[in-house]
Amino acid sequence: MQKLFVTFFYSGLLRPAPGTWGSLAGAIVGVGIYYYIGLETLFMASILLFLASISIIDSYEAKSGTHDDSSIVIDEVAGVWVSISIALSSWEQLGVDKFGWISVVLAFVFFRILDITKPSIIGRLDRNLKGGLGVMSDDMVAGLFAGLIAAACAAVWVKAGLPIL
């Protein structure tokens, strides 16, 4: 059951690039949560997923003898949910009623870029924190920054009068 959870329904077992597959699966579920339940729920779900995942990953790693194995993608799911929730909140703050697919795509792409390259504090968290907290923290911070970048892009997009996709 832990493997099902940490691999996000086995999406982390897909090759190549399991982190991207896990992020994509997470983004699809995240958009569903947003669409059917709401933006606040998506954001809170990412926080709850972060908190719950720490101890589950600790237990999984102890049993499997691995650390931050590439098949563990629950961290990508939580991170992309944060990114999408921040990006989509920018549409609401800008007064756009139409769902902004461009914002979701930007949130996903910026999240993957930051998660893969791990610049600045994201990389330090990845290198210095151990266990489940280490696995989860860098992705949550990457999601935060990716969401802010996507939100800034959305603001420029709307202010420039470009069509809402």
PDB file of N, CA and C in Angstrom, residues 24-70:
ATOM      1  N   LEU A  24       2.887  14.821 -14.095  1.00  0.00           N
ATOM      2  CA  LEU A  24       1.770  14.889 -15.035  1.00  0.00           C
ATOM      3  C   LEU A  24       0.518  14.246 -14.438  1.00  0.00           C
ATOM      4  N   ALA A  25       0.687  13.077 -13.827  1.00  0.00           N
ATOM      5  CA  ALA A  25      -0.455  12.424 -13.173  1.00  0.00           C
ATOM      6  C   ALA A  25      -1.008  13.319 -12.069  1.00  0.00           C
ATOM      7  N   GLY A  26      -0.110  13.922 -11.294  1.00  0.00           N
ATOM      8  CA  GLY A  26      -0.528  14.835 -10.235  1.00  0.00           C
ATOM      9  C   GLY A  26      -1.239  16.061 -10.775  1.00  0.00           C
ATOM     10  N   ALA A  27      -0.741  16.596 -11.886  1.00  0.00           N
ATOM     11  CA  ALA A  27      -1.375  17.778 -12.486  1.00  0.00           C
ATOM     12  C   ALA A  27      -2.789  17.457 -12.959  1.00  0.00           C
ATOM     13  N   ILE A  28      -2.966  16.288 -13.552  1.00  0.00           N
ATOM     14  CA  ILE A  28      -4.298  15.895 -14.026  1.00  0.00           C
ATOM     15  C   ILE A  28      -5.265  15.777 -12.851  1.00  0.00           C
ATOM     16  N   VAL A  29      -4.835  15.103 -11.796  1.00  0.00           N
ATOM     17  CA  VAL A  29      -5.685  14.968 -10.604  1.00  0.00           C
ATOM     18  C   VAL A  29      -5.907  16.340  -9.967  1.00  0.00           C
ATOM     19  N   GLY A  30      -4.858  17.163  -9.927  1.00  0.00           N
ATOM     20  CA  GLY A  30      -4.972  18.498  -9.344  1.00  0.00           C
ATOM     21  C   GLY A  30      -5.977  19.379 -10.069  1.00  0.00           C
ATOM     22  N   VAL A  31      -5.971  19.331 -11.393  1.00  0.00           N
ATOM     23  CA  VAL A  31      -6.951  20.104 -12.161  1.00  0.00           C
ATOM     24  C   VAL A  31      -8.354  19.590 -11.862  1.00  0.00           C
ATOM     25  N   GLY A  32      -8.487  18.276 -11.707  1.00  0.00           N
ATOM     26  CA  GLY A  32      -9.793  17.710 -11.340  1.00  0.00           C
ATOM     27  C   GLY A  32     -10.263  18.191  -9.978  1.00  0.00           C
ATOM     28  N   ILE A  33      -9.351  18.219  -9.015  1.00  0.00           N
ATOM     29  CA  ILE A  33      -9.705  18.726  -7.680  1.00  0.00           C
ATOM     30  C   ILE A  33     -10.144  20.185  -7.783  1.00  0.00           C
ATOM     31  N   TYR A  34      -9.376  20.980  -8.516  1.00  0.00           N
ATOM     32  CA  TYR A  34      -9.725  22.395  -8.697  1.00  0.00           C
ATOM     33  C   TYR A  34     -11.098  22.545  -9.341  1.00  0.00           C
ATOM     34  N   TYR A  35     -11.314  21.818 -10.408  1.00  0.00           N
ATOM     35  CA  TYR A  35     -12.543  21.975 -11.190  1.00  0.00           C
ATOM     36  C   TYR A  35     -13.779  21.520 -10.418  1.00  0.00           C
ATOM     37  N   TYR A  36     -13.676  20.393  -9.715  1.00  0.00           N
ATOM     38  CA  TYR A  36     -14.853  19.825  -9.058  1.00  0.00           C
ATOM     39  C   TYR A  36     -15.026  20.242  -7.597  1.00  0.00           C
ATOM     40  N   ILE A  37     -13.925  20.576  -6.935  1.00  0.00           N
ATOM     41  CA  ILE A  37     -14.027  20.876  -5.500  1.00  0.00           C
ATOM     42  C   ILE A  37     -13.643  22.319  -5.191  1.00  0.00           C
ATOM     43  N   GLY A  38     -12.584  22.819  -5.813  1.00  0.00           N
ATOM     44  CA  GLY A  38     -12.225  24.210  -5.600  1.00  0.00           C
ATOM     45  C   GLY A  38     -10.741  24.439  -5.382  1.00  0.00           C
ATOM     46  N   LEU A  39     -10.357  25.679  -5.595  1.00  0.00           N
ATOM     47  CA  LEU A  39      -8.964  26.095  -5.495  1.00  0.00           C
ATOM     48  C   LEU A  39      -8.411  25.941  -4.082  1.00  0.00           C
ATOM     49  N   GLU A  40      -9.184  26.363  -3.096  1.00  0.00           N
ATOM     50  CA  GLU A  40      -8.723  26.269  -1.711  1.00  0.00           C
ATOM     51  C   GLU A  40      -8.481  24.813  -1.318  1.00  0.00           C
ATOM     52  N   THR A  41      -9.339  23.923  -1.797  1.00  0.00           N
ATOM     53  CA  THR A  41      -9.183  22.504  -1.498  1.00  0.00           C
ATOM     54  C   THR A  41      -7.905  21.960  -2.117  1.00  0.00           C
ATOM     55  N   LEU A  42      -7.593  22.370  -3.329  1.00  0.00           N
ATOM     56  CA  LEU A  42      -6.360  21.927  -3.976  1.00  0.00           C
ATOM     57  C   LEU A  42      -5.148  22.370  -3.173  1.00  0.00           C
ATOM     58  N   PHE A  43      -5.137  23.621  -2.742  1.00  0.00           N
ATOM     59  CA  PHE A  43      -4.004  24.110  -1.957  1.00  0.00           C
ATOM     60  C   PHE A  43      -3.892  23.359  -0.628  1.00  0.00           C
ATOM     61  N   MET A  44      -5.011  23.209   0.063  1.00  0.00           N
ATOM     62  CA  MET A  44      -4.988  22.488   1.346  1.00  0.00           C
ATOM     63  C   MET A  44      -4.611  21.021   1.153  1.00  0.00           C
ATOM     64  N   ALA A  45      -5.046  20.421   0.057  1.00  0.00           N
ATOM     65  CA  ALA A  45      -4.682  19.030  -0.228  1.00  0.00           C
ATOM     66  C   ALA A  45      -3.173  18.896  -0.405  1.00  0.00           C
ATOM     67  N   SER A  46      -2.542  19.891  -1.015  1.00  0.00           N
ATOM     68  CA  SER A  46      -1.086  19.840  -1.185  1.00  0.00           C
ATOM     69  C   SER A  46      -0.376  19.917   0.160  1.00  0.00           C
ATOM     70  N   ILE A  47      -0.885  20.730   1.070  1.00  0.00           N
ATOM     71  CA  ILE A  47      -0.286  20.840   2.404  1.00  0.00           C
ATOM     72  C   ILE A  47      -0.490  19.542   3.181  1.00  0.00           C
ATOM     73  N   LEU A  48      -1.698  19.007   3.140  1.00  0.00           N
ATOM     74  CA  LEU A  48      -1.973  17.738   3.829  1.00  0.00           C
ATOM     75  C   LEU A  48      -1.150  16.602   3.238  1.00  0.00           C
ATOM     76  N   LEU A  49      -1.013  16.578   1.924  1.00  0.00           N
ATOM     77  CA  LEU A  49      -0.204  15.552   1.275  1.00  0.00           C
ATOM     78  C   LEU A  49       1.252  15.669   1.709  1.00  0.00           C
ATOM     79  N   PHE A  50       1.755  16.885   1.786  1.00  0.00           N
ATOM     80  CA  PHE A  50       3.120  17.122   2.268  1.00  0.00           C
ATOM     81  C   PHE A  50       3.305  16.551   3.670  1.00  0.00           C
ATOM     82  N   LEU A  51       2.407  16.902   4.570  1.00  0.00           N
ATOM     83  CA  LEU A  51       2.530  16.464   5.965  1.00  0.00           C
ATOM     84  C   LEU A  51       2.401  14.951   6.104  1.00  0.00           C
ATOM     85  N   ALA A  52       1.438  14.364   5.423  1.00  0.00           N
ATOM     86  CA  ALA A  52       1.228  12.915   5.517  1.00  0.00           C
ATOM     87  C   ALA A  52       2.375  12.140   4.878  1.00  0.00           C
ATOM     88  N   SER A  53       2.939  12.676   3.821  1.00  0.00           N
ATOM     89  CA  SER A  53       3.960  11.952   3.064  1.00  0.00           C
ATOM     90  C   SER A  53       5.277  11.816   3.805  1.00  0.00           C
ATOM     91  N   ILE A  54       5.595  12.732   4.678  1.00  0.00           N
ATOM     92  CA  ILE A  54       6.885  12.696   5.369  1.00  0.00           C
ATOM     93  C   ILE A  54       7.069  11.377   6.106  1.00  0.00           C
ATOM     94  N   SER A  55       6.138  11.013   6.950  1.00  0.00           N
ATOM     95  CA  SER A  55       6.291   9.774   7.725  1.00  0.00           C
ATOM     96  C   SER A  55       6.111   8.534   6.856  1.00  0.00           C
ATOM     97  N   ILE A  56       5.259   8.616   5.851  1.00  0.00           N
ATOM     98  CA  ILE A  56       5.069   7.463   4.964  1.00  0.00           C
ATOM     99  C   ILE A  56       6.346   7.199   4.172  1.00  0.00           C
ATOM    100  N   ILE A  57       6.989   8.247   3.689  1.00  0.00           N
ATOM    101  CA  ILE A  57       8.256   8.085   2.968  1.00  0.00           C
ATOM    102  C   ILE A  57       9.336   7.562   3.907  1.00  0.00           C
ATOM    103  N   ASP A  58       9.396   8.088   5.133  1.00  0.00           N
ATOM    104  CA  ASP A  58      10.369   7.580   6.112  1.00  0.00           C
ATOM    105  C   ASP A  58      10.216   6.072   6.282  1.00  0.00           C
ATOM    106  N   SER A  59       8.999   5.625   6.457  1.00  0.00           N
ATOM    107  CA  SER A  59       8.726   4.199   6.637  1.00  0.00           C
ATOM    108  C   SER A  59       9.068   3.404   5.378  1.00  0.00           C
ATOM    109  N   TYR A  60       8.678   3.913   4.229  1.00  0.00           N
ATOM    110  CA  TYR A  60       8.941   3.233   2.958  1.00  0.00           C
ATOM    111  C   TYR A  60      10.444   3.105   2.712  1.00  0.00           C
ATOM    112  N   GLU A  61      11.180   4.181   2.966  1.00  0.00           N
ATOM    113  CA  GLU A  61      12.626   4.145   2.752  1.00  0.00           C
ATOM    114  C   GLU A  61      13.317   3.195   3.719  1.00  0.00           C
ATOM    115  N   ALA A  62      12.838   3.136   4.950  1.00  0.00           N
ATOM    116  CA  ALA A  62      13.416   2.205   5.925  1.00  0.00           C
ATOM    117  C   ALA A  62      13.214   0.760   5.476  1.00  0.00           C
ATOM    118  N   LYS A  63      12.046   0.461   4.951  1.00  0.00           N
ATOM    119  CA  LYS A  63      11.746  -0.902   4.489  1.00  0.00           C
ATOM    120  C   LYS A  63      12.480  -1.246   3.201  1.00  0.00           C
ATOM    121  N   SER A  64      12.593  -0.278   2.293  1.00  0.00           N
ATOM    122  CA  SER A  64      13.194  -0.556   0.982  1.00  0.00           C
ATOM    123  C   SER A  64      14.705  -0.334   0.960  1.00  0.00           C
ATOM    124  N   GLY A  65      15.236   0.371   1.959  1.00  0.00           N
ATOM    125  CA  GLY A  65      16.668   0.642   2.004  1.00  0.00           C
ATOM    126  C   GLY A  65      17.124   1.675   0.978  1.00  0.00           C
ATOM    127  N   THR A  66      16.213   2.517   0.515  1.00  0.00           N
ATOM    128  CA  THR A  66      16.545   3.538  -0.479  1.00  0.00           C
ATOM    129  C   THR A  66      16.325   4.925   0.112  1.00  0.00           C
ATOM    130  N   HIS A  67      16.871   5.930  -0.564  1.00  0.00           N
ATOM    131  CA  HIS A  67      16.551   7.316  -0.215  1.00  0.00           C
ATOM    132  C   HIS A  67      16.247   8.072  -1.492  1.00  0.00           C
ATOM    133  N   ASP A  68      15.111   8.718  -1.509  1.00  0.00           N
ATOM    134  CA  ASP A  68      14.648   9.538  -2.630  1.00  0.00           C
ATOM    135  C   ASP A  68      14.785   8.800  -3.959  1.00  0.00           C
ATOM    136  N   ASP A  69      14.361   7.549  -3.949  1.00  0.00           N
ATOM    137  CA  ASP A  69      14.358   6.736  -5.156  1.00  0.00           C
ATOM    138  C   ASP A  69      13.534   7.446  -6.233  1.00  0.00           C
ATOM    139  N   SER A  70      13.942   7.305  -7.480  1.00  0.00           N
ATOM    140  CA  SER A  70      13.252   8.015  -8.565  1.00  0.00           C
ATOM    141  C   SER A  70      11.794   7.600  -8.715  1.00  0.00           C
TER     142      SER A  70
END
